[in-house]
Tab-separated table of C-alpha atoms in Angstrom:
chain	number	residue	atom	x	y	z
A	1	UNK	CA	-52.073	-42.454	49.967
A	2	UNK	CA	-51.243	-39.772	52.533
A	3	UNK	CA	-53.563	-37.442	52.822
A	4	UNK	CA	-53.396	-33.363	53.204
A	5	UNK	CA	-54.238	-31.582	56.470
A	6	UNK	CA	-55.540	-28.681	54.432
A	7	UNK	CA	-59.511	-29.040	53.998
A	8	UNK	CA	-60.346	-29.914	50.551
A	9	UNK	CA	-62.775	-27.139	49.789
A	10	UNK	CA	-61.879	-23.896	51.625
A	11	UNK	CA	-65.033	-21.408	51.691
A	12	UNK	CA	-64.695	-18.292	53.259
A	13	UNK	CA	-64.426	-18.722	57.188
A	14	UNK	CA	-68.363	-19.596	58.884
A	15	UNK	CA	-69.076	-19.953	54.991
A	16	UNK	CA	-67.868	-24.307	54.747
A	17	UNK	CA	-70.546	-26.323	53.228
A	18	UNK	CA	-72.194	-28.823	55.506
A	19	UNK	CA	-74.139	-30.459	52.328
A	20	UNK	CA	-72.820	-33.118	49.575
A	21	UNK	CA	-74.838	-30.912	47.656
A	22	UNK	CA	-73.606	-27.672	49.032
A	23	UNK	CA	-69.947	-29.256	48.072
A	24	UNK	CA	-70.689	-30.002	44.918
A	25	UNK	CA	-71.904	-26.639	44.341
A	26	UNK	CA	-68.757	-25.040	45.732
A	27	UNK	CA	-66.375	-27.598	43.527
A	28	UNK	CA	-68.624	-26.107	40.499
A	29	UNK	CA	-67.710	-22.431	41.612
A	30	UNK	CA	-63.933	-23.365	42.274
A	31	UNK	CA	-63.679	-24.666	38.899
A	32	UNK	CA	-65.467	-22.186	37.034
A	33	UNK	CA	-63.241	-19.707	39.042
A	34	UNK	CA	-60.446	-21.344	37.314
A	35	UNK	CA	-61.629	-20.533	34.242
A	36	UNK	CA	-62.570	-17.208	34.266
A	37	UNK	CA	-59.067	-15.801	36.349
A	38	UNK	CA	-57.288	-18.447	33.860
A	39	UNK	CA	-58.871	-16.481	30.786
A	40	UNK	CA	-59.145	-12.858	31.915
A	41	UNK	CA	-56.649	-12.554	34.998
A	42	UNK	CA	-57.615	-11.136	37.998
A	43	UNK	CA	-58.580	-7.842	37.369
A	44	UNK	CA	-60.867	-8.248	34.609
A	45	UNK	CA	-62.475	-11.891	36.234
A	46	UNK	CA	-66.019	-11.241	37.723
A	47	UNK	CA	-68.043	-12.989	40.574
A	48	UNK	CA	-71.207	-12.834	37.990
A	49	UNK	CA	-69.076	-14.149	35.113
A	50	UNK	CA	-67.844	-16.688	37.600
A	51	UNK	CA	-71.421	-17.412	38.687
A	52	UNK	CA	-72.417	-17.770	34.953
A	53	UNK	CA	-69.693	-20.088	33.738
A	54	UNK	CA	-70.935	-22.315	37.187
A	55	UNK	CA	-74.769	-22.051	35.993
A	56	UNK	CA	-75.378	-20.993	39.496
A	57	UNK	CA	-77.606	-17.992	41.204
A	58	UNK	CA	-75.433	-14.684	42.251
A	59	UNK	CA	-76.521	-15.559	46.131
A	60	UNK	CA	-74.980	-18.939	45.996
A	61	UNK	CA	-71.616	-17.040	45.532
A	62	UNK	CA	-71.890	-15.300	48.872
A	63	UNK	CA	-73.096	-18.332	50.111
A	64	UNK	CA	-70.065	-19.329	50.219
A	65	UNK	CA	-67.256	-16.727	49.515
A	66	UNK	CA	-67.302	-13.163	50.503
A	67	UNK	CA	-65.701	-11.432	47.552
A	68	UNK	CA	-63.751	-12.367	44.535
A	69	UNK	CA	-60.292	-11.841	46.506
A	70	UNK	CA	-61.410	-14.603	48.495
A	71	UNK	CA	-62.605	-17.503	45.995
A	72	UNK	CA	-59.292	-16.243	44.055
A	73	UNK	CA	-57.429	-17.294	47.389
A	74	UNK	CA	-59.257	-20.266	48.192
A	75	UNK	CA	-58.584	-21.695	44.356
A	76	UNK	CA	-54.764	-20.994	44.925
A	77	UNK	CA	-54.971	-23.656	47.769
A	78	UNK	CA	-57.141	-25.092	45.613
A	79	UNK	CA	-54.397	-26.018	42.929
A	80	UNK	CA	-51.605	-25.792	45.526
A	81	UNK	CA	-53.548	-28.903	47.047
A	82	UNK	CA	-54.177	-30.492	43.588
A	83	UNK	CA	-50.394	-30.230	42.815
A	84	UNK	CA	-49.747	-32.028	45.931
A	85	UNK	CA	-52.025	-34.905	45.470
A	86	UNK	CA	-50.969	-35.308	42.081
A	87	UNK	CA	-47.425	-35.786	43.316
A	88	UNK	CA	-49.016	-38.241	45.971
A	89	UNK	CA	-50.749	-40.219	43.495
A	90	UNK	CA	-47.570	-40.674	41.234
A	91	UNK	CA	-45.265	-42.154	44.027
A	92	UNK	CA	-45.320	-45.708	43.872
A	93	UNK	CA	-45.146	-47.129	46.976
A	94	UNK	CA	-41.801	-48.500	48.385
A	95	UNK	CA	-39.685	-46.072	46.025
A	96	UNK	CA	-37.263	-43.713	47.047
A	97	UNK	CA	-34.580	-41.049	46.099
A	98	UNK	CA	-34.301	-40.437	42.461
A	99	UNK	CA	-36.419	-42.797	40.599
A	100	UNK	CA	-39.429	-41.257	42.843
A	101	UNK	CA	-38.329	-37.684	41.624
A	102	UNK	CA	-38.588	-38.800	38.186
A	103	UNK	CA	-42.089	-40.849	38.639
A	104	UNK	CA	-43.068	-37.301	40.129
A	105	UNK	CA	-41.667	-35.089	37.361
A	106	UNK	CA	-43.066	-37.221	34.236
A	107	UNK	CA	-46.605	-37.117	36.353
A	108	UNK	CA	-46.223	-32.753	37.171
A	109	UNK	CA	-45.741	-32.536	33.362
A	110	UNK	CA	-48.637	-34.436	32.006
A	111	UNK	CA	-50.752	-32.518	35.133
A	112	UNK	CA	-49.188	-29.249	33.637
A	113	UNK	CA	-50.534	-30.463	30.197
A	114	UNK	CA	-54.022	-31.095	31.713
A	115	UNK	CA	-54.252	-27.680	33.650
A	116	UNK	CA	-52.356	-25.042	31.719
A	117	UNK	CA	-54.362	-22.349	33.363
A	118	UNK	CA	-52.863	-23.329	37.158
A	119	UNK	CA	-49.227	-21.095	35.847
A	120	UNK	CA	-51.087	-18.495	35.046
A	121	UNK	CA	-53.161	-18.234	38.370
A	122	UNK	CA	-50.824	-19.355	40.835
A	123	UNK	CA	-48.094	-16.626	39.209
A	124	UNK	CA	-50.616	-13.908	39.233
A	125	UNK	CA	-51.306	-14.566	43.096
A	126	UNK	CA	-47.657	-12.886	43.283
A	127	UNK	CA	-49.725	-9.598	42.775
A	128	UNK	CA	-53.230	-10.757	43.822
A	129	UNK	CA	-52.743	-12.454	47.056
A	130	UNK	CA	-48.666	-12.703	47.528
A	131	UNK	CA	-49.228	-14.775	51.332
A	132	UNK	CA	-50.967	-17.482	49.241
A	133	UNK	CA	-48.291	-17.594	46.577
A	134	UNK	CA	-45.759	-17.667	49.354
A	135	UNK	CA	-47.141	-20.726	50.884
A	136	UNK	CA	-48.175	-22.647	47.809
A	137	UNK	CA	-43.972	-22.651	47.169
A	138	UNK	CA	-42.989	-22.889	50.802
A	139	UNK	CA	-45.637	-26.041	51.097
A	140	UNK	CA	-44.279	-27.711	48.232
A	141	UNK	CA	-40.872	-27.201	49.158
A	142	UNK	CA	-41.123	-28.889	52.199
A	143	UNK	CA	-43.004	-31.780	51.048
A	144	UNK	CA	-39.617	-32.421	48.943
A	145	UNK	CA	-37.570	-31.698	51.382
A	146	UNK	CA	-39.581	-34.132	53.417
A	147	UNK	CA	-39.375	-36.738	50.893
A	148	UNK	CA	-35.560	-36.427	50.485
A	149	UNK	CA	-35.189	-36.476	54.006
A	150	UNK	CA	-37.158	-40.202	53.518
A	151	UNK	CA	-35.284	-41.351	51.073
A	152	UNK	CA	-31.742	-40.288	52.845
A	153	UNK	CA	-32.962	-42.566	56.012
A	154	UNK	CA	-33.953	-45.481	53.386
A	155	UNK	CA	-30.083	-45.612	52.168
A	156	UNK	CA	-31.294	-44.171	48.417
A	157	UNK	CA	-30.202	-40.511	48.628
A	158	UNK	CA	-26.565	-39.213	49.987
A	159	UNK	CA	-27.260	-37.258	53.162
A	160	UNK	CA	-27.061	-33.536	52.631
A	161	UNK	CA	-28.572	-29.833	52.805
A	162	UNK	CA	-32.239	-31.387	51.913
A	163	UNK	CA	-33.446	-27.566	52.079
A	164	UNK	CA	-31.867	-26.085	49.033
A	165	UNK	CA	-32.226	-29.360	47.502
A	166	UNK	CA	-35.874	-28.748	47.731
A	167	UNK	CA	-35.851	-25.171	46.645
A	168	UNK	CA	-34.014	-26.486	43.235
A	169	UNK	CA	-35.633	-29.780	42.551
A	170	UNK	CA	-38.882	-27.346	42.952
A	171	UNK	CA	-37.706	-25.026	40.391
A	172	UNK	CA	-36.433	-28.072	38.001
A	173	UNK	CA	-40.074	-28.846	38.327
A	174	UNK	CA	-41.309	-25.452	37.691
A	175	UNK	CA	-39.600	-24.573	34.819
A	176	UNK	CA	-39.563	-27.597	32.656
A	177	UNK	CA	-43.707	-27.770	33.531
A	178	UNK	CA	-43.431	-24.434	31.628
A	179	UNK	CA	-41.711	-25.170	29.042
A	180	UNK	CA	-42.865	-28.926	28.127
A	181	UNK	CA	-46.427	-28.779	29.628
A	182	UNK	CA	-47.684	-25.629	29.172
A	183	UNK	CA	-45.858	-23.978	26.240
A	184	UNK	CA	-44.615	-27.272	23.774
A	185	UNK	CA	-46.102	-30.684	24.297
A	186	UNK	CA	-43.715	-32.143	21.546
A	187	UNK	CA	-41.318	-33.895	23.625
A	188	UNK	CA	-42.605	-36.917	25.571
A	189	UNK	CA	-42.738	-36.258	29.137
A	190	UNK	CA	-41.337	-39.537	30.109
A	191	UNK	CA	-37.895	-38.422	28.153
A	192	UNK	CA	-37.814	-35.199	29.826
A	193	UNK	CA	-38.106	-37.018	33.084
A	194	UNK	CA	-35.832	-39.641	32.271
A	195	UNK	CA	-33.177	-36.762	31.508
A	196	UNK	CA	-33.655	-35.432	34.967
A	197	UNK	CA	-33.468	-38.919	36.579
A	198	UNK	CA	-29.690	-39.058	35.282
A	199	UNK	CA	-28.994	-35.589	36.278
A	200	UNK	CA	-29.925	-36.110	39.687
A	201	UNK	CA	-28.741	-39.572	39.493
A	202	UNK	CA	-25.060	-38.928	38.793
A	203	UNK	CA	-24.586	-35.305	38.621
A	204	UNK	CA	-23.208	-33.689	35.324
A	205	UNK	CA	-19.275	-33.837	36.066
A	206	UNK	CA	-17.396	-36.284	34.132
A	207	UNK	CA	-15.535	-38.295	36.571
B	1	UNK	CA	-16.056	-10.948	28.232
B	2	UNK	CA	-18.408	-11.409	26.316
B	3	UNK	CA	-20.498	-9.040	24.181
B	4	UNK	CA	-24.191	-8.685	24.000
B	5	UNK	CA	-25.754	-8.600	20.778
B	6	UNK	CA	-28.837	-6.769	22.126
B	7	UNK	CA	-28.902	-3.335	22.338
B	8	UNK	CA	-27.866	-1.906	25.981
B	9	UNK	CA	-30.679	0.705	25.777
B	10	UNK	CA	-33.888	-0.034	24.022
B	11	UNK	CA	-35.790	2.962	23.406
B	12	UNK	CA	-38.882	2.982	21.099
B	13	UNK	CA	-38.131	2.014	17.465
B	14	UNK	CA	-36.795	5.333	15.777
B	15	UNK	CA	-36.344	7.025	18.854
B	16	UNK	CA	-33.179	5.791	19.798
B	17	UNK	CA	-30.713	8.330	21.769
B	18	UNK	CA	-27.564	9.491	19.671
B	19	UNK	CA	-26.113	11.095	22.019
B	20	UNK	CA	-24.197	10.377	25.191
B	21	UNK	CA	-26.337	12.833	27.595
B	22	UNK	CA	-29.263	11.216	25.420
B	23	UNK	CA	-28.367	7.682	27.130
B	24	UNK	CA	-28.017	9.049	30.264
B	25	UNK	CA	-31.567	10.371	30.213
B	26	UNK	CA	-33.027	7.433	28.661
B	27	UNK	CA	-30.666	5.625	31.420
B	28	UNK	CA	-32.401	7.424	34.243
B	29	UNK	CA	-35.593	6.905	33.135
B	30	UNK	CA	-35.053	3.149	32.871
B	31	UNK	CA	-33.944	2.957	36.197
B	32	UNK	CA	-36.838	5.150	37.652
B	33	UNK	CA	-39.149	3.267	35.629
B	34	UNK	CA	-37.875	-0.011	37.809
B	35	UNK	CA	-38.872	1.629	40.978
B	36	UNK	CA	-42.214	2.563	39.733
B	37	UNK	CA	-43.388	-0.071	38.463
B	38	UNK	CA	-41.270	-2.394	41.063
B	39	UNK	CA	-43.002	-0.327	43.912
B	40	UNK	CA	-46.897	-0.012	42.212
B	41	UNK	CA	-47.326	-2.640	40.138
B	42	UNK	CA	-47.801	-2.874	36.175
B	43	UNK	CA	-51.450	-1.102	35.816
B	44	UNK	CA	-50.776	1.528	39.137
B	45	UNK	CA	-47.758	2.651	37.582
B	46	UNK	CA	-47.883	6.028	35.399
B	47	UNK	CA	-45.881	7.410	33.398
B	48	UNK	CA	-45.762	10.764	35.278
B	49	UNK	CA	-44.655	8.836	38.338
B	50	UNK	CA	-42.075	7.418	35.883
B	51	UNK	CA	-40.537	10.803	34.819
B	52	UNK	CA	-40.895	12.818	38.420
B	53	UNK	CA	-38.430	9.901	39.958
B	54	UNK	CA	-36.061	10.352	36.941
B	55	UNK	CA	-36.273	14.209	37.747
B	56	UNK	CA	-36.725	14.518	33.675
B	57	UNK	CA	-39.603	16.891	32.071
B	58	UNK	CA	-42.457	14.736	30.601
B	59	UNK	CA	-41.231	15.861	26.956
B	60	UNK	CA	-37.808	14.125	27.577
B	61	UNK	CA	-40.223	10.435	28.168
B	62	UNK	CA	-42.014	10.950	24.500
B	63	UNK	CA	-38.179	11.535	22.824
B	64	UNK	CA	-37.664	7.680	23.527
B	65	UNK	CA	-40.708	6.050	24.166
B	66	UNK	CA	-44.260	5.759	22.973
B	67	UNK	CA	-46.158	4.437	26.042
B	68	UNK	CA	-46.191	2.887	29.722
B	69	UNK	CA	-46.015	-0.409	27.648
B	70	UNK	CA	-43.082	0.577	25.633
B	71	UNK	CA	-41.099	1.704	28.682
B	72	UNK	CA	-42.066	-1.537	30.678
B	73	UNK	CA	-41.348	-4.113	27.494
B	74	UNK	CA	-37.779	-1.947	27.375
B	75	UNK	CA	-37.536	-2.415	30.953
B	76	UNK	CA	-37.272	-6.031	31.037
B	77	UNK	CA	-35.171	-6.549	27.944
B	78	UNK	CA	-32.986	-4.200	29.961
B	79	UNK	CA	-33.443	-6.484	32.927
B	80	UNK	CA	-32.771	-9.573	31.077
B	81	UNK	CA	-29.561	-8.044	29.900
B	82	UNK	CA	-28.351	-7.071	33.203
B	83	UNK	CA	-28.927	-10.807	34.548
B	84	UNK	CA	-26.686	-12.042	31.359
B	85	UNK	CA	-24.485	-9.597	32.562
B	86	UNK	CA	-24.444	-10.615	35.751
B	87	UNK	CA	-23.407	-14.240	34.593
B	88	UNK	CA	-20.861	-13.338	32.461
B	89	UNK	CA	-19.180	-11.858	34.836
B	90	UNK	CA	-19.492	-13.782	36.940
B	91	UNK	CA	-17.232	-16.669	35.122
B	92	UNK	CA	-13.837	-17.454	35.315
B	93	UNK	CA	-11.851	-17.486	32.646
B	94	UNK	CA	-10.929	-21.346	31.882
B	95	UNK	CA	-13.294	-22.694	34.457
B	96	UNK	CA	-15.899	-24.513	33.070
B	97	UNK	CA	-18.717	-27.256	34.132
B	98	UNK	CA	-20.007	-27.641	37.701
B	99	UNK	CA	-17.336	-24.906	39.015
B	100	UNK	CA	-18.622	-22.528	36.866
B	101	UNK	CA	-21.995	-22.765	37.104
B	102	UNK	CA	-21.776	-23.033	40.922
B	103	UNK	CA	-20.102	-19.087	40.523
B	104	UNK	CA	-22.927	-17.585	38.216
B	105	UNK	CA	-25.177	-19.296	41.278
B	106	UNK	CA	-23.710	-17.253	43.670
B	107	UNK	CA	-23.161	-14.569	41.552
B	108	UNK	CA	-26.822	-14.473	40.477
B	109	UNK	CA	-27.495	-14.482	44.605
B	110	UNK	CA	-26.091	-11.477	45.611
B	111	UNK	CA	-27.438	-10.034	42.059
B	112	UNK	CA	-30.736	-11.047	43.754
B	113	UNK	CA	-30.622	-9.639	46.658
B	114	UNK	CA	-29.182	-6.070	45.352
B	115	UNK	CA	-32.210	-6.402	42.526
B	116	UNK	CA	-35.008	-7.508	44.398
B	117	UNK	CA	-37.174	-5.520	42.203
B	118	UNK	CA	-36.604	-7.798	39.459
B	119	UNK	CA	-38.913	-10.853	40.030
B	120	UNK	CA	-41.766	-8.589	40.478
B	121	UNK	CA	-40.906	-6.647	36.744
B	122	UNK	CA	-40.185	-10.031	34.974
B	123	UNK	CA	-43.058	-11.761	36.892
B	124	UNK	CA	-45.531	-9.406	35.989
B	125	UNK	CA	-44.343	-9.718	32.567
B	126	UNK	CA	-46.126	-12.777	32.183
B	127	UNK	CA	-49.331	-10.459	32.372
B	128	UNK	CA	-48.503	-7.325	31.003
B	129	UNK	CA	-45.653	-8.505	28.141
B	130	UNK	CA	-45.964	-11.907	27.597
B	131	UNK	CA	-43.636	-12.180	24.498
B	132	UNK	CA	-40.844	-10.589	26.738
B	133	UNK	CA	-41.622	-12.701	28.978
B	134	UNK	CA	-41.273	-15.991	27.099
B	135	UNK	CA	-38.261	-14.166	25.123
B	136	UNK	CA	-36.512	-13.394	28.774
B	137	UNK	CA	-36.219	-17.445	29.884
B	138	UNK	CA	-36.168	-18.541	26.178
B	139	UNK	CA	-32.680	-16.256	25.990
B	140	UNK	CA	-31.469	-17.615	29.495
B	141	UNK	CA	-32.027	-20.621	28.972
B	142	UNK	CA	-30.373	-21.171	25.621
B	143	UNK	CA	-27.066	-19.642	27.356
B	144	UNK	CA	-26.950	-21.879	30.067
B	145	UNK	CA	-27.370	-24.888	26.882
B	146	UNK	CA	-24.396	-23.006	25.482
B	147	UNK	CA	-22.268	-22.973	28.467
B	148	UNK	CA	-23.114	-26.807	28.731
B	149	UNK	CA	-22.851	-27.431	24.893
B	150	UNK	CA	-18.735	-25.874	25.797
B	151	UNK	CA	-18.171	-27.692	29.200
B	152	UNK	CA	-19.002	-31.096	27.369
B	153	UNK	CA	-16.788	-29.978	24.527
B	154	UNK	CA	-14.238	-29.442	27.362
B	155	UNK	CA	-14.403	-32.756	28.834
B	156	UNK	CA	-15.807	-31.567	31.708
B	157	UNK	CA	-19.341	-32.268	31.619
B	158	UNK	CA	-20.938	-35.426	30.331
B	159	UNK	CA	-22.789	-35.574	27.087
B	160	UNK	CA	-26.574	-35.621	27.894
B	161	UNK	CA	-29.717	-33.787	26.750
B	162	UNK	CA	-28.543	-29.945	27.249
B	163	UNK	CA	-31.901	-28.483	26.405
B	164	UNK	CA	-33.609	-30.063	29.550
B	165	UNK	CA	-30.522	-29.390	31.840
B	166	UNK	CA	-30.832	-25.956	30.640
B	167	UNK	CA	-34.008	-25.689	31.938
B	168	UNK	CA	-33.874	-27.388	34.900
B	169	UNK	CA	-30.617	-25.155	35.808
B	170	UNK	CA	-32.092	-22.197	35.133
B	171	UNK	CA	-35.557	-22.909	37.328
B	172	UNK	CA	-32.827	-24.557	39.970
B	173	UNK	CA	-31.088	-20.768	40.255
B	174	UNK	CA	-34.751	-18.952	39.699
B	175	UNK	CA	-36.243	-19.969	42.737
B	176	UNK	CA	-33.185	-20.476	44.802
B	177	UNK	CA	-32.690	-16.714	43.674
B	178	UNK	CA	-36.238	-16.207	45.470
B	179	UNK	CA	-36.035	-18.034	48.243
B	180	UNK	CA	-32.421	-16.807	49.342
B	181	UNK	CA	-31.908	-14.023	47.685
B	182	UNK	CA	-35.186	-12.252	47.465
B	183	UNK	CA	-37.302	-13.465	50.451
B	184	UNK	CA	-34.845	-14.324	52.979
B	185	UNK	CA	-30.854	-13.227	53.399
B	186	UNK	CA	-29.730	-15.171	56.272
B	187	UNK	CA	-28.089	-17.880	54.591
B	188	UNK	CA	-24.389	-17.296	53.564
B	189	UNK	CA	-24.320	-17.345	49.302
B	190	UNK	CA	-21.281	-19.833	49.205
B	191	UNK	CA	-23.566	-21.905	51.264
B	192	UNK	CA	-26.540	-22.233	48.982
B	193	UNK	CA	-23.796	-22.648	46.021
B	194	UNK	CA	-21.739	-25.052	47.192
B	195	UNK	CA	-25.036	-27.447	47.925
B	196	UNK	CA	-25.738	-26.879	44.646
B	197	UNK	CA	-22.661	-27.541	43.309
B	198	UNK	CA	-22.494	-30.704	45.173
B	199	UNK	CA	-25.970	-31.845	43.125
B	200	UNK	CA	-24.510	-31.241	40.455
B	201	UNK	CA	-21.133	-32.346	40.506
B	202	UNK	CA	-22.410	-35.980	42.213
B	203	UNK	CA	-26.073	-36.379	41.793
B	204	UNK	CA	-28.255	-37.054	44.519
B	205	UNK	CA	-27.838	-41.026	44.161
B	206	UNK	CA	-26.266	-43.536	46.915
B	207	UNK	CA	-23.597	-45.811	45.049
């Protein structure tokens, strides 16, 4: 499994944990975090009713973060990074080109299933932190572009502009997360993937 | 071309403009209403910042609208409209499939980057109008299934699952609409099209 160059837990900067325990207690903040900018947004979300949903004391916050714009920026890159390993752990190894796309896909809609509330936070860092919401896209874009460019030298994927490629198998990803993970679970993911799989397969022209 | 059957100018319920200098206020006020709240954001926005850009007395805003939340919900079914529009004409007549959907790509592009304002509005719908928001990709994306329901009926696209290809074309042309259109201009339109077109005319697949 690769693994991320981004440090798992990002505190504020001087602020990382040096303690299993003081990890654990940051994990417990990230997560209630997610909860309360999930369920109130932003503006409304509170470092005390993030501190309550944790069960921690107010001065463990600042142990660790220095205001709510910053634990709101370290659980983007939070999610950004769960996103990614997600993808990781659904690539089986010695699989390329489309039929890892679709492994991908089917796994980012069950994930999307799982944590509805990551839409709602990573689109309102667009307004609360735009530089994180720029990089959580530009980061997963060229982690696809990356793998196309793999599969392309493995003979699985036609050589070509692997940048836009990225940009739109993203969005493919986006979109249908939306709309069959967070908004309808009634069609199977595996279906939805499988459609994709013969769209990027063999295009949509009839030949 | 086709016809719309929304409304061109939503004002709020009852207060619709019967005149033609009545449209062209509610008009300008639309289109100041875009910068302000494109410029300040959903919550900074005001409705007296609204009515000083359209150069219209405060009076004129309460003749077609109720609120800051009526203008904004108007605002991006106006939006929504304008990138239907944009699509529509955008197609050439007795073109269908691939070719046309790699000109409503490029189309939508330069659309982008004139109305850069736009993600921002319809973004921030998400937050602030969340039923317009769901209504604005719901509408899209069931006339992108439409044009594909006609190009298979043409013989130009295979049969397949048109609700999913809907989706993934429309999140395909979302964020390639950000990244080259909104965020960065230096790559030619054509350019970003005809990689797209490619993808979809052939797949992705070695054979």
């Amino acid at each position: 499994m690769a693994t991320d160059p981004q440090p798992a837990l990002a505190a504020s900067p001087g602020k990382e944990p040096r303690t299993a325990r003081g990890r654990a207690t940051l994990r417990k903040l990230l997560d209630a975090a997610a909860k309360e900018f999930g369920e109130l947004g932003f503006h409304a979300a509170s470092i005390s009713g993030i501190t309550r949903r944790a069960g921690t004391a107010l001065g463990s916050f600042y142990t660790y973060f220095d205001s709510k714009e910053a634990i709101f920026s370290a659980l983007v890159r939070d999610m950004s990074q769960s996103v990614a390993e997600a993808a990781v752990e659904a690539m089986p190894s010695g699989v390329w080109g489309v039929a890892r796309e679709r492994e991908i896909l089917a796994a980012f809609l069950v994930f999307a299933r799982q944590n509805k509330e990551i839409y709602r936070i990573i689109d309102e860092a667009e307004f609360a932190d735009p530089a994180s919401y720029r990089a959580h896209y530009q980061d997963a874009a060229a982690r696809i572009a990356a793998r196309l460019d793999e599969s392309v030298q493995q003979g699985q994927v036609t050589p070509g502009d692997n940048e836009v490629r990225a940009w739109a198998l993203m969005g493919m990803n986006v979109f249908l997360g939306l709309r069959y993970g967070v908004w309808d679970e009634s069609r199977p993911t595996g279906e939805v993937a499988a459609a994709i799989e013969a769209l990027l397969r063999d295009g949509l022209a009839v030949r």
